[in-house]
């Protein structure tokens, strides 16, 4: 049997169906020296059976006559949103808004670490710092310098394989304030979307400013996002503002993909006991109100803060740490939520339906 036909019969471990039937075998080639190159397509970047499937594919390929070695590569190819004719980022498959009604809950920490977790899964990812007045992504990712232009579009900066754009890159002095009225802010935000050469991306995350103001309204009207990732902390004073953000999303027709509870608990050195310094249950309350899943609880860890301040988010700096693993779990559950996957592998989705409601905005 040929290499392709042998591999098409391999059963995918989650669904138990052949790779050929699932259209997962993208490429299979055998050169004259007996080296087999195999590329498998993954619709789910968080696919949890990679090692098991790799073993099965290598075993099946090794049994084919003439094969001496097998090189397996993964091509991450997630499903995407419906893109309208006026969409500012038509080549971006999925757009996720990271928001909260409250400042200081860790939106930028969550956005940068989740984005890097997606990059580490093999996805093409961009992160837009949409907080024009308080851009913090340059500090969190340890990157400065002004983006260049190719004459037509602005070229985003890159760090750790992540494409980045922020108002912070355009300020000559990091401590200078942006003193703008609303219309200028909206113009800048839309420019950061349509005038930046994001290229083909699987995921673009937008780190939004706190509150329920104009920025979210502008985005809901101009950009067909997949939905919002709501960030909260457990205490009641934060919840009251986060509830307002949930309410705003529901009114303007932005789906809520899930909730992240940041600063959820603290584990001290030596005692291994969870200390819930800011109370408990806040994330679940928001999730219940939003009718969305609680995607994860991030521990209150000095190392998360230290690495963020040092310009290397913890997912990149210490990937095996409890804080990093909590962010990775959020990223895994987020991509499954985006694709309608229930922890499994490959799916087929009908995306023809669904009309986003729009809140009329008074001018």
mmCIF file of C-alpha atoms in Angstrom:
data_model
loop_
_atom_site.group_PDB
_atom_site.id
_atom_site.type_symbol
_atom_site.label_atom_id
_atom_site.label_comp_id
_atom_site.label_asym_id
_atom_site.label_seq_id
_atom_site.Cartn_x
_atom_site.Cartn_y
_atom_site.Cartn_z
ATOM 1 C CA UNK A 1 0.000 0.000 0.000
ATOM 2 C CA UNK A 2 1.118 3.581 -0.648
ATOM 3 C CA UNK A 3 2.063 5.897 2.232
ATOM 4 C CA UNK A 4 -1.065 8.036 1.776
ATOM 5 C CA UNK A 5 -3.511 5.131 1.690
ATOM 6 C CA UNK A 6 -1.874 3.546 4.752
ATOM 7 C CA UNK A 7 -2.152 6.781 6.743
ATOM 8 C CA UNK A 8 -5.714 7.548 5.625
ATOM 9 C CA UNK A 9 -6.800 4.344 7.377
ATOM 10 C CA UNK A 10 -5.263 5.356 10.745
ATOM 11 C CA UNK A 11 -8.020 5.905 13.307
ATOM 12 C CA UNK A 12 -8.147 9.298 15.043
ATOM 13 C CA UNK A 13 -8.162 8.441 18.794
ATOM 14 C CA UNK A 14 -10.992 10.751 19.947
ATOM 15 C CA UNK A 15 -13.656 9.910 17.366
ATOM 16 C CA UNK A 16 -12.321 6.550 16.212
ATOM 17 C CA UNK A 17 -12.749 7.495 12.552
ATOM 18 C CA UNK A 18 -10.082 7.248 9.806
ATOM 19 C CA UNK A 19 -7.881 10.292 9.111
ATOM 20 C CA UNK A 20 -8.934 10.198 5.460
ATOM 21 C CA UNK A 21 -12.599 10.465 6.366
ATOM 22 C CA UNK A 22 -11.867 13.377 8.728
ATOM 23 C CA UNK A 23 -9.730 15.166 6.096
ATOM 24 C CA UNK A 24 -6.846 15.378 8.577
ATOM 25 C CA UNK A 25 -4.120 14.050 6.269
ATOM 26 C CA UNK A 26 -2.892 17.150 4.464
ATOM 27 C CA UNK A 27 0.334 15.827 2.961
ATOM 28 C CA UNK A 28 2.246 12.540 2.771
ATOM 29 C CA UNK A 29 5.420 12.226 0.735
ATOM 30 C CA UNK A 30 8.178 9.624 0.513
ATOM 31 C CA UNK A 31 11.522 10.629 -0.996
ATOM 32 C CA UNK A 32 14.068 8.398 -2.733
ATOM 33 C CA UNK A 33 16.060 7.926 0.482
ATOM 34 C CA UNK A 34 13.063 6.485 2.355
ATOM 35 C CA UNK A 35 12.281 9.628 4.393
ATOM 36 C CA UNK A 36 8.562 10.113 4.878
ATOM 37 C CA UNK A 37 7.198 13.621 5.471
ATOM 38 C CA UNK A 38 3.666 13.742 6.883
ATOM 39 C CA UNK A 39 1.570 16.848 7.627
ATOM 40 C CA UNK A 40 -1.619 16.486 9.670
ATOM 41 C CA UNK A 41 -4.281 19.220 9.762
ATOM 42 C CA UNK A 42 -5.660 20.146 13.198
ATOM 43 C CA UNK A 43 -8.838 22.171 13.470
ATOM 44 C CA UNK A 44 -8.336 22.298 17.231
ATOM 45 C CA UNK A 45 -4.951 23.775 18.293
ATOM 46 C CA UNK A 46 -5.603 22.429 21.813
ATOM 47 C CA UNK A 47 -5.964 18.870 20.490
ATOM 48 C CA UNK A 48 -4.988 16.698 23.466
ATOM 49 C CA UNK A 49 -4.156 13.440 21.701
ATOM 50 C CA UNK A 50 -1.158 14.622 19.681
ATOM 51 C CA UNK A 51 1.331 12.176 21.195
ATOM 52 C CA UNK A 52 -1.061 9.219 20.825
ATOM 53 C CA UNK A 53 -1.878 10.091 17.218
ATOM 54 C CA UNK A 54 1.808 10.685 16.452
ATOM 55 C CA UNK A 55 2.640 7.161 17.647
ATOM 56 C CA UNK A 56 -0.098 5.621 15.493
ATOM 57 C CA UNK A 57 0.921 7.579 12.393
ATOM 58 C CA UNK A 58 4.624 6.753 12.829
ATOM 59 C CA UNK A 59 3.785 3.076 13.334
ATOM 60 C CA UNK A 60 1.555 2.961 10.231
ATOM 61 C CA UNK A 61 4.090 4.845 8.105
ATOM 62 C CA UNK A 62 6.936 2.662 9.345
ATOM 63 C CA UNK A 63 5.098 -0.421 8.138
ATOM 64 C CA UNK A 64 4.995 0.891 4.555
ATOM 65 C CA UNK A 65 7.600 -0.677 2.299
ATOM 66 C CA UNK A 66 10.647 1.549 1.735
ATOM 67 C CA UNK A 67 10.078 3.907 4.689
ATOM 68 C CA UNK A 68 13.222 4.417 6.781
ATOM 69 C CA UNK A 69 12.260 7.514 8.822
ATOM 70 C CA UNK A 70 9.099 9.519 9.520
ATOM 71 C CA UNK A 71 8.883 13.284 10.084
ATOM 72 C CA UNK A 72 5.471 14.428 11.307
ATOM 73 C CA UNK A 73 4.355 18.067 11.292
ATOM 74 C CA UNK A 74 1.107 19.647 12.503
ATOM 75 C CA UNK A 75 -0.748 22.298 10.530
ATOM 76 C CA UNK A 76 -3.086 24.212 12.837
ATOM 77 C CA UNK A 77 -6.149 25.245 10.819
ATOM 78 C CA UNK A 78 -9.034 26.269 13.103
ATOM 79 C CA UNK A 79 -12.488 27.184 11.794
ATOM 80 C CA UNK A 80 -13.241 30.907 11.609
ATOM 81 C CA UNK A 81 -15.936 33.558 11.859
ATOM 82 C CA UNK A 82 -18.173 34.812 9.079
ATOM 83 C CA UNK A 83 -16.424 37.849 7.570
ATOM 84 C CA UNK A 84 -18.547 40.669 6.145
ATOM 85 C CA UNK A 85 -17.623 42.891 3.155
ATOM 86 C CA UNK A 86 -16.654 45.866 5.375
ATOM 87 C CA UNK A 87 -14.671 43.860 7.926
ATOM 88 C CA UNK A 88 -11.410 45.669 8.832
ATOM 89 C CA UNK A 89 -9.443 42.406 9.309
ATOM 90 C CA UNK A 90 -10.812 39.989 6.690
ATOM 91 C CA UNK A 91 -7.817 37.606 6.888
ATOM 92 C CA UNK A 92 -8.237 37.040 10.636
ATOM 93 C CA UNK A 93 -10.196 33.859 11.358
ATOM 94 C CA UNK A 94 -11.159 34.559 14.983
ATOM 95 C CA UNK A 95 -11.385 37.843 16.914
ATOM 96 C CA UNK A 96 -11.642 37.709 20.720
ATOM 97 C CA UNK A 97 -12.302 40.788 22.890
ATOM 98 C CA UNK A 98 -10.686 40.597 26.335
ATOM 99 C CA UNK A 99 -12.657 42.908 28.596
ATOM 100 C CA UNK A 100 -13.977 43.717 32.019
ATOM 101 C CA UNK A 101 -16.059 46.486 33.509
ATOM 102 C CA UNK A 102 -13.319 47.016 36.056
ATOM 103 C CA UNK A 103 -9.763 48.332 35.848
ATOM 104 C CA UNK A 104 -6.904 46.508 37.494
ATOM 105 C CA UNK A 105 -8.325 42.983 37.282
ATOM 106 C CA UNK A 106 -5.553 41.748 34.979
ATOM 107 C CA UNK A 107 -6.979 41.982 31.449
ATOM 108 C CA UNK A 108 -3.545 42.631 29.933
ATOM 109 C CA UNK A 109 -2.005 39.797 31.953
ATOM 110 C CA UNK A 110 -4.722 37.403 30.779
ATOM 111 C CA UNK A 111 -4.630 38.639 27.164
ATOM 112 C CA UNK A 112 -0.844 38.380 26.796
ATOM 113 C CA UNK A 113 -0.524 34.979 28.473
ATOM 114 C CA UNK A 114 -3.489 33.437 26.614
ATOM 115 C CA UNK A 115 -2.113 34.811 23.315
ATOM 116 C CA UNK A 116 1.294 33.253 23.992
ATOM 117 C CA UNK A 117 -0.333 29.952 24.982
ATOM 118 C CA UNK A 118 -2.065 29.936 21.574
ATOM 119 C CA UNK A 119 1.260 30.641 19.814
ATOM 120 C CA UNK A 120 2.828 27.702 21.649
ATOM 121 C CA UNK A 121 0.011 25.475 20.307
ATOM 122 C CA UNK A 122 1.138 26.341 16.770
ATOM 123 C CA UNK A 123 -1.482 28.989 15.946
ATOM 124 C CA UNK A 124 -0.851 32.312 14.184
ATOM 125 C CA UNK A 125 -1.763 34.984 16.732
ATOM 126 C CA UNK A 126 -1.949 38.768 17.009
ATOM 127 C CA UNK A 127 -2.514 40.940 20.084
ATOM 128 C CA UNK A 128 -3.911 44.460 19.764
ATOM 129 C CA UNK A 129 -3.596 46.717 22.795
ATOM 130 C CA UNK A 130 -6.890 48.592 22.404
ATOM 131 C CA UNK A 131 -6.424 50.488 25.655
ATOM 132 C CA UNK A 132 -5.338 53.750 24.021
ATOM 133 C CA UNK A 133 -5.103 55.740 27.271
ATOM 134 C CA UNK A 134 -3.326 53.089 29.341
ATOM 135 C CA UNK A 135 -1.351 50.788 27.018
ATOM 136 C CA UNK A 136 0.435 48.111 29.038
ATOM 137 C CA UNK A 137 1.244 45.429 26.449
ATOM 138 C CA UNK A 138 4.651 47.000 25.577
ATOM 139 C CA UNK A 139 5.737 46.631 29.229
ATOM 140 C CA UNK A 140 4.266 43.142 29.659
ATOM 141 C CA UNK A 141 5.982 41.852 26.523
ATOM 142 C CA UNK A 142 9.201 43.810 26.997
ATOM 143 C CA UNK A 143 9.091 45.444 23.585
ATOM 144 C CA UNK A 144 9.712 49.002 22.459
ATOM 145 C CA UNK A 145 10.350 50.652 19.122
ATOM 146 C CA UNK A 146 8.214 52.260 16.471
ATOM 147 C CA UNK A 147 6.455 50.090 13.888
ATOM 148 C CA UNK A 148 7.595 50.624 10.286
ATOM 149 C CA UNK A 149 5.392 51.060 7.239
ATOM 150 C CA UNK A 150 5.691 49.393 3.847
ATOM 151 C CA UNK A 151 4.111 52.443 2.213
ATOM 152 C CA UNK A 152 0.627 51.000 2.445
ATOM 153 C CA UNK A 153 0.251 49.440 5.874
ATOM 154 C CA UNK A 154 1.894 49.518 9.283
ATOM 155 C CA UNK A 155 4.016 46.435 10.019
ATOM 156 C CA UNK A 156 3.235 45.147 13.539
ATOM 157 C CA UNK A 157 6.092 44.451 15.926
ATOM 158 C CA UNK A 158 6.752 40.830 16.896
ATOM 159 C CA UNK A 159 7.832 39.144 20.112
ATOM 160 C CA UNK A 160 7.820 35.400 20.912
ATOM 161 C CA UNK A 161 6.093 34.785 17.560
ATOM 162 C CA UNK A 162 3.226 37.110 18.507
ATOM 163 C CA UNK A 163 2.246 40.044 16.251
ATOM 164 C CA UNK A 164 1.730 43.177 18.356
ATOM 165 C CA UNK A 165 0.285 46.661 18.005
ATOM 166 C CA UNK A 166 -0.141 49.241 20.763
ATOM 167 C CA UNK A 167 -0.485 52.972 21.211
ATOM 168 C CA UNK A 168 2.533 52.590 23.491
ATOM 169 C CA UNK A 169 4.720 51.940 20.423
ATOM 170 C CA UNK A 170 3.815 55.353 18.987
ATOM 171 C CA UNK A 171 4.555 57.439 22.092
ATOM 172 C CA UNK A 172 8.011 58.995 22.178
ATOM 173 C CA UNK A 173 7.903 59.063 25.974
ATOM 174 C CA UNK A 174 6.320 56.066 27.735
ATOM 175 C CA UNK A 175 5.177 58.383 30.543
ATOM 176 C CA UNK A 176 3.400 60.890 28.333
ATOM 177 C CA UNK A 177 -0.393 60.919 28.360
ATOM 178 C CA UNK A 178 -2.687 60.486 25.383
ATOM 179 C CA UNK A 179 -5.098 63.457 25.651
ATOM 180 C CA UNK A 180 -7.774 62.730 23.070
ATOM 181 C CA UNK A 181 -11.509 63.026 22.750
ATOM 182 C CA UNK A 182 -13.627 60.019 21.811
ATOM 183 C CA UNK A 183 -13.724 60.418 18.002
ATOM 184 C CA UNK A 184 -9.906 60.446 17.791
ATOM 185 C CA UNK A 185 -9.777 57.314 19.912
ATOM 186 C CA UNK A 186 -12.208 55.503 17.613
ATOM 187 C CA UNK A 187 -10.229 56.567 14.570
ATOM 188 C CA UNK A 188 -7.004 55.241 16.064
ATOM 189 C CA UNK A 189 -8.627 51.966 17.052
ATOM 190 C CA UNK A 190 -10.023 51.344 13.575
ATOM 191 C CA UNK A 191 -6.643 52.274 12.084
ATOM 192 C CA UNK A 192 -4.978 49.734 14.344
ATOM 193 C CA UNK A 193 -7.302 47.153 12.831
ATOM 194 C CA UNK A 194 -7.496 47.982 9.138
ATOM 195 C CA UNK A 195 -4.227 49.866 8.542
ATOM 196 C CA UNK A 196 -1.982 47.333 10.292
ATOM 197 C CA UNK A 197 -0.687 44.454 8.183
ATOM 198 C CA UNK A 198 -1.874 41.642 10.457
ATOM 199 C CA UNK A 199 -1.728 39.148 7.592
ATOM 200 C CA UNK A 200 -3.380 35.768 7.951
ATOM 201 C CA UNK A 201 -4.078 35.045 11.613
ATOM 202 C CA UNK A 202 -5.907 32.238 13.370
ATOM 203 C CA UNK A 203 -6.622 34.442 16.405
ATOM 204 C CA UNK A 204 -6.507 38.180 17.076
ATOM 205 C CA UNK A 205 -6.988 39.175 20.719
ATOM 206 C CA UNK A 206 -8.007 42.724 21.616
ATOM 207 C CA UNK A 207 -7.042 43.940 25.084
ATOM 208 C CA UNK A 208 -9.836 46.468 25.741
ATOM 209 C CA UNK A 209 -9.903 49.402 28.169
ATOM 210 C CA UNK A 210 -12.018 49.017 31.326
ATOM 211 C CA UNK A 211 -15.628 50.106 31.429
ATOM 212 C CA UNK A 212 -18.661 49.904 29.174
ATOM 213 C CA UNK A 213 -17.960 52.907 27.005
ATOM 214 C CA UNK A 214 -17.540 53.867 23.393
ATOM 215 C CA UNK A 215 -14.722 51.486 22.479
ATOM 216 C CA UNK A 216 -16.823 48.362 22.883
ATOM 217 C CA UNK A 217 -19.718 50.002 21.018
ATOM 218 C CA UNK A 218 -17.451 50.977 18.126
ATOM 219 C CA UNK A 219 -16.048 47.468 17.915
ATOM 220 C CA UNK A 220 -19.457 45.828 18.084
ATOM 221 C CA UNK A 221 -20.599 47.884 15.086
ATOM 222 C CA UNK A 222 -17.487 47.753 12.910
ATOM 223 C CA UNK A 223 -16.033 44.338 13.673
ATOM 224 C CA UNK A 224 -17.624 40.914 13.556
ATOM 225 C CA UNK A 225 -15.943 39.436 16.627
ATOM 226 C CA UNK A 226 -16.435 35.857 17.788
ATOM 227 C CA UNK A 227 -17.149 37.136 21.257
ATOM 228 C CA UNK A 228 -15.739 38.359 24.542
ATOM 229 C CA UNK A 229 -13.548 36.840 27.216
ATOM 230 C CA UNK A 230 -14.641 38.447 30.505
ATOM 231 C CA UNK A 231 -11.981 38.918 33.192
ATOM 232 C CA UNK A 232 -12.927 39.380 36.833
ATOM 233 C CA UNK A 233 -11.501 38.955 40.320
ATOM 234 C CA UNK A 234 -13.480 37.205 43.075
ATOM 235 C CA UNK A 235 -14.388 40.165 45.302
ATOM 236 C CA UNK A 236 -17.809 41.800 45.282
ATOM 237 C CA UNK A 237 -16.563 45.313 44.483
ATOM 238 C CA UNK A 238 -15.146 44.047 41.183
ATOM 239 C CA UNK A 239 -18.199 41.942 40.378
ATOM 240 C CA UNK A 240 -20.586 44.895 40.364
ATOM 241 C CA UNK A 241 -18.658 46.503 37.506
ATOM 242 C CA UNK A 242 -18.107 43.240 35.652
ATOM 243 C CA UNK A 243 -21.863 42.569 35.678
ATOM 244 C CA UNK A 244 -22.285 45.853 33.789
ATOM 245 C CA UNK A 245 -19.802 44.704 31.155
ATOM 246 C CA UNK A 246 -21.738 41.459 30.742
ATOM 247 C CA UNK A 247 -24.976 43.414 30.390
ATOM 248 C CA UNK A 248 -23.435 45.718 27.773
ATOM 249 C CA UNK A 249 -22.224 42.770 25.709
ATOM 250 C CA UNK A 250 -25.655 41.199 25.742
ATOM 251 C CA UNK A 251 -27.233 44.493 24.622
ATOM 252 C CA UNK A 252 -24.883 45.117 21.701
ATOM 253 C CA UNK A 253 -24.903 41.488 20.567
ATOM 254 C CA UNK A 254 -21.340 40.457 21.448
ATOM 255 C CA UNK A 255 -21.462 36.776 22.519
ATOM 256 C CA UNK A 256 -19.694 35.907 25.764
ATOM 257 C CA UNK A 257 -17.275 33.046 25.203
ATOM 258 C CA UNK A 258 -16.305 32.550 28.821
ATOM 259 C CA UNK A 259 -15.137 34.033 32.101
ATOM 260 C CA UNK A 260 -11.653 34.041 33.652
ATOM 261 C CA UNK A 261 -11.340 34.547 37.400
ATOM 262 C CA UNK A 262 -7.972 36.189 38.005
ATOM 263 C CA UNK A 263 -6.236 36.491 41.401
ATOM 264 C CA UNK A 264 -8.412 33.591 42.419
ATOM 265 C CA UNK A 265 -6.381 32.132 45.292
ATOM 266 C CA UNK A 266 -2.907 32.215 46.827
ATOM 267 C CA UNK A 267 -0.793 29.210 47.810
ATOM 268 C CA UNK A 268 1.928 30.159 50.282
ATOM 269 C CA UNK A 269 5.343 28.527 50.384
ATOM 270 C CA UNK A 270 5.435 25.462 52.599
ATOM 271 C CA UNK A 271 1.765 25.139 53.605
ATOM 272 C CA UNK A 272 0.265 24.188 50.195
ATOM 273 C CA UNK A 273 -3.091 25.519 51.340
ATOM 274 C CA UNK A 274 -5.297 27.636 49.088
ATOM 275 C CA UNK A 275 -5.873 31.084 50.624
ATOM 276 C CA UNK A 276 -8.790 32.866 48.978
ATOM 277 C CA UNK A 277 -7.649 36.399 49.785
ATOM 278 C CA UNK A 278 -10.357 38.140 47.750
ATOM 279 C CA UNK A 279 -13.211 35.784 48.587
ATOM 280 C CA UNK A 280 -14.507 33.025 46.365
ATOM 281 C CA UNK A 281 -17.175 32.269 43.810
ATOM 282 C CA UNK A 282 -17.003 35.583 41.944
ATOM 283 C CA UNK A 283 -16.069 34.078 38.603
ATOM 284 C CA UNK A 284 -18.863 31.539 38.835
ATOM 285 C CA UNK A 285 -21.420 34.270 39.621
ATOM 286 C CA UNK A 286 -20.376 36.218 36.515
ATOM 287 C CA UNK A 287 -20.424 33.052 34.410
ATOM 288 C CA UNK A 288 -23.949 32.230 35.603
ATOM 289 C CA UNK A 289 -25.168 35.734 34.794
ATOM 290 C CA UNK A 290 -23.508 35.595 31.374
ATOM 291 C CA UNK A 291 -24.740 32.086 30.614
ATOM 292 C CA UNK A 292 -21.141 31.222 29.724
ATOM 293 C CA UNK A 293 -18.561 28.793 31.115
ATOM 294 C CA UNK A 294 -15.953 29.653 33.724
ATOM 295 C CA UNK A 295 -12.855 28.897 31.631
ATOM 296 C CA UNK A 296 -10.331 29.030 34.435
ATOM 297 C CA UNK A 297 -9.151 30.352 37.786
ATOM 298 C CA UNK A 298 -5.727 31.991 37.788
ATOM 299 C CA UNK A 299 -3.795 31.828 41.083
ATOM 300 C CA UNK A 300 -2.472 35.006 42.689
ATOM 301 C CA UNK A 301 1.219 34.352 42.161
ATOM 302 C CA UNK A 302 4.157 36.754 42.641
ATOM 303 C CA UNK A 303 5.873 35.117 39.659
ATOM 304 C CA UNK A 304 3.006 36.106 37.305
ATOM 305 C CA UNK A 305 3.517 39.743 38.322
ATOM 306 C CA UNK A 306 7.319 39.532 38.296
ATOM 307 C CA UNK A 307 7.549 38.028 34.828
ATOM 308 C CA UNK A 308 4.939 40.453 33.467
ATOM 309 C CA UNK A 309 6.867 43.432 34.816
ATOM 310 C CA UNK A 310 10.086 41.937 33.436
ATOM 311 C CA UNK A 311 8.609 41.776 29.922
ATOM 312 C CA UNK A 312 8.322 37.997 29.546
ATOM 313 C CA UNK A 313 4.840 36.681 30.461
ATOM 314 C CA UNK A 314 4.902 33.567 32.630
ATOM 315 C CA UNK A 315 3.575 31.246 29.892
ATOM 316 C CA UNK A 316 6.808 31.977 27.996
ATOM 317 C CA UNK A 317 9.155 32.394 30.974
ATOM 318 C CA UNK A 318 8.109 29.437 33.149
ATOM 319 C CA UNK A 319 5.733 27.244 31.098
ATOM 320 C CA UNK A 320 5.611 24.463 33.699
ATOM 321 C CA UNK A 321 4.640 26.712 36.622
ATOM 322 C CA UNK A 322 1.131 26.570 38.170
ATOM 323 C CA UNK A 323 0.358 30.100 36.942
ATOM 324 C CA UNK A 324 1.378 29.304 33.367
ATOM 325 C CA UNK A 325 -0.558 26.023 33.336
ATOM 326 C CA UNK A 326 -3.690 27.886 34.492
ATOM 327 C CA UNK A 327 -3.391 30.266 31.518
ATOM 328 C CA UNK A 328 -2.773 27.363 29.132
ATOM 329 C CA UNK A 329 -5.961 25.685 30.379
ATOM 330 C CA UNK A 330 -7.900 28.903 29.714
ATOM 331 C CA UNK A 331 -6.454 29.045 26.176
ATOM 332 C CA UNK A 332 -7.324 25.391 25.518
ATOM 333 C CA UNK A 333 -10.891 25.837 26.708
ATOM 334 C CA UNK A 334 -11.220 29.104 24.790
ATOM 335 C CA UNK A 335 -10.330 27.531 21.419
ATOM 336 C CA UNK A 336 -12.695 24.648 22.112
ATOM 337 C CA UNK A 337 -15.430 27.152 22.948
ATOM 338 C CA UNK A 338 -14.706 29.111 19.755
ATOM 339 C CA UNK A 339 -14.954 26.007 17.600
ATOM 340 C CA UNK A 340 -17.843 24.379 19.432
ATOM 341 C CA UNK A 341 -15.658 21.438 20.440
ATOM 342 C CA UNK A 342 -16.453 19.471 23.556
ATOM 343 C CA UNK A 343 -12.886 18.572 24.513
ATOM 344 C CA UNK A 344 -12.571 16.392 21.437
ATOM 345 C CA UNK A 345 -10.699 16.626 18.199
ATOM 346 C CA UNK A 346 -12.108 17.418 14.806
ATOM 347 C CA UNK A 347 -15.422 18.985 13.993
ATOM 348 C CA UNK A 348 -17.563 20.121 11.121
ATOM 349 C CA UNK A 349 -19.575 23.265 11.772
ATOM 350 C CA UNK A 350 -22.411 24.866 9.861
ATOM 351 C CA UNK A 351 -21.739 28.611 10.194
ATOM 352 C CA UNK A 352 -24.459 29.862 7.856
ATOM 353 C CA UNK A 353 -26.896 30.965 10.537
ATOM 354 C CA UNK A 354 -26.987 33.492 13.347
ATOM 355 C CA UNK A 355 -27.582 37.212 13.013
ATOM 356 C CA UNK A 356 -25.809 39.475 15.462
ATOM 357 C CA UNK A 357 -28.105 41.976 17.115
ATOM 358 C CA UNK A 358 -26.971 45.585 17.012
ATOM 359 C CA UNK A 359 -27.756 48.307 19.524
ATOM 360 C CA UNK A 360 -28.593 51.570 17.701
ATOM 361 C CA UNK A 361 -26.119 54.269 18.725
ATOM 362 C CA UNK A 362 -27.309 57.861 18.991
ATOM 363 C CA UNK A 363 -25.118 60.289 17.056
#
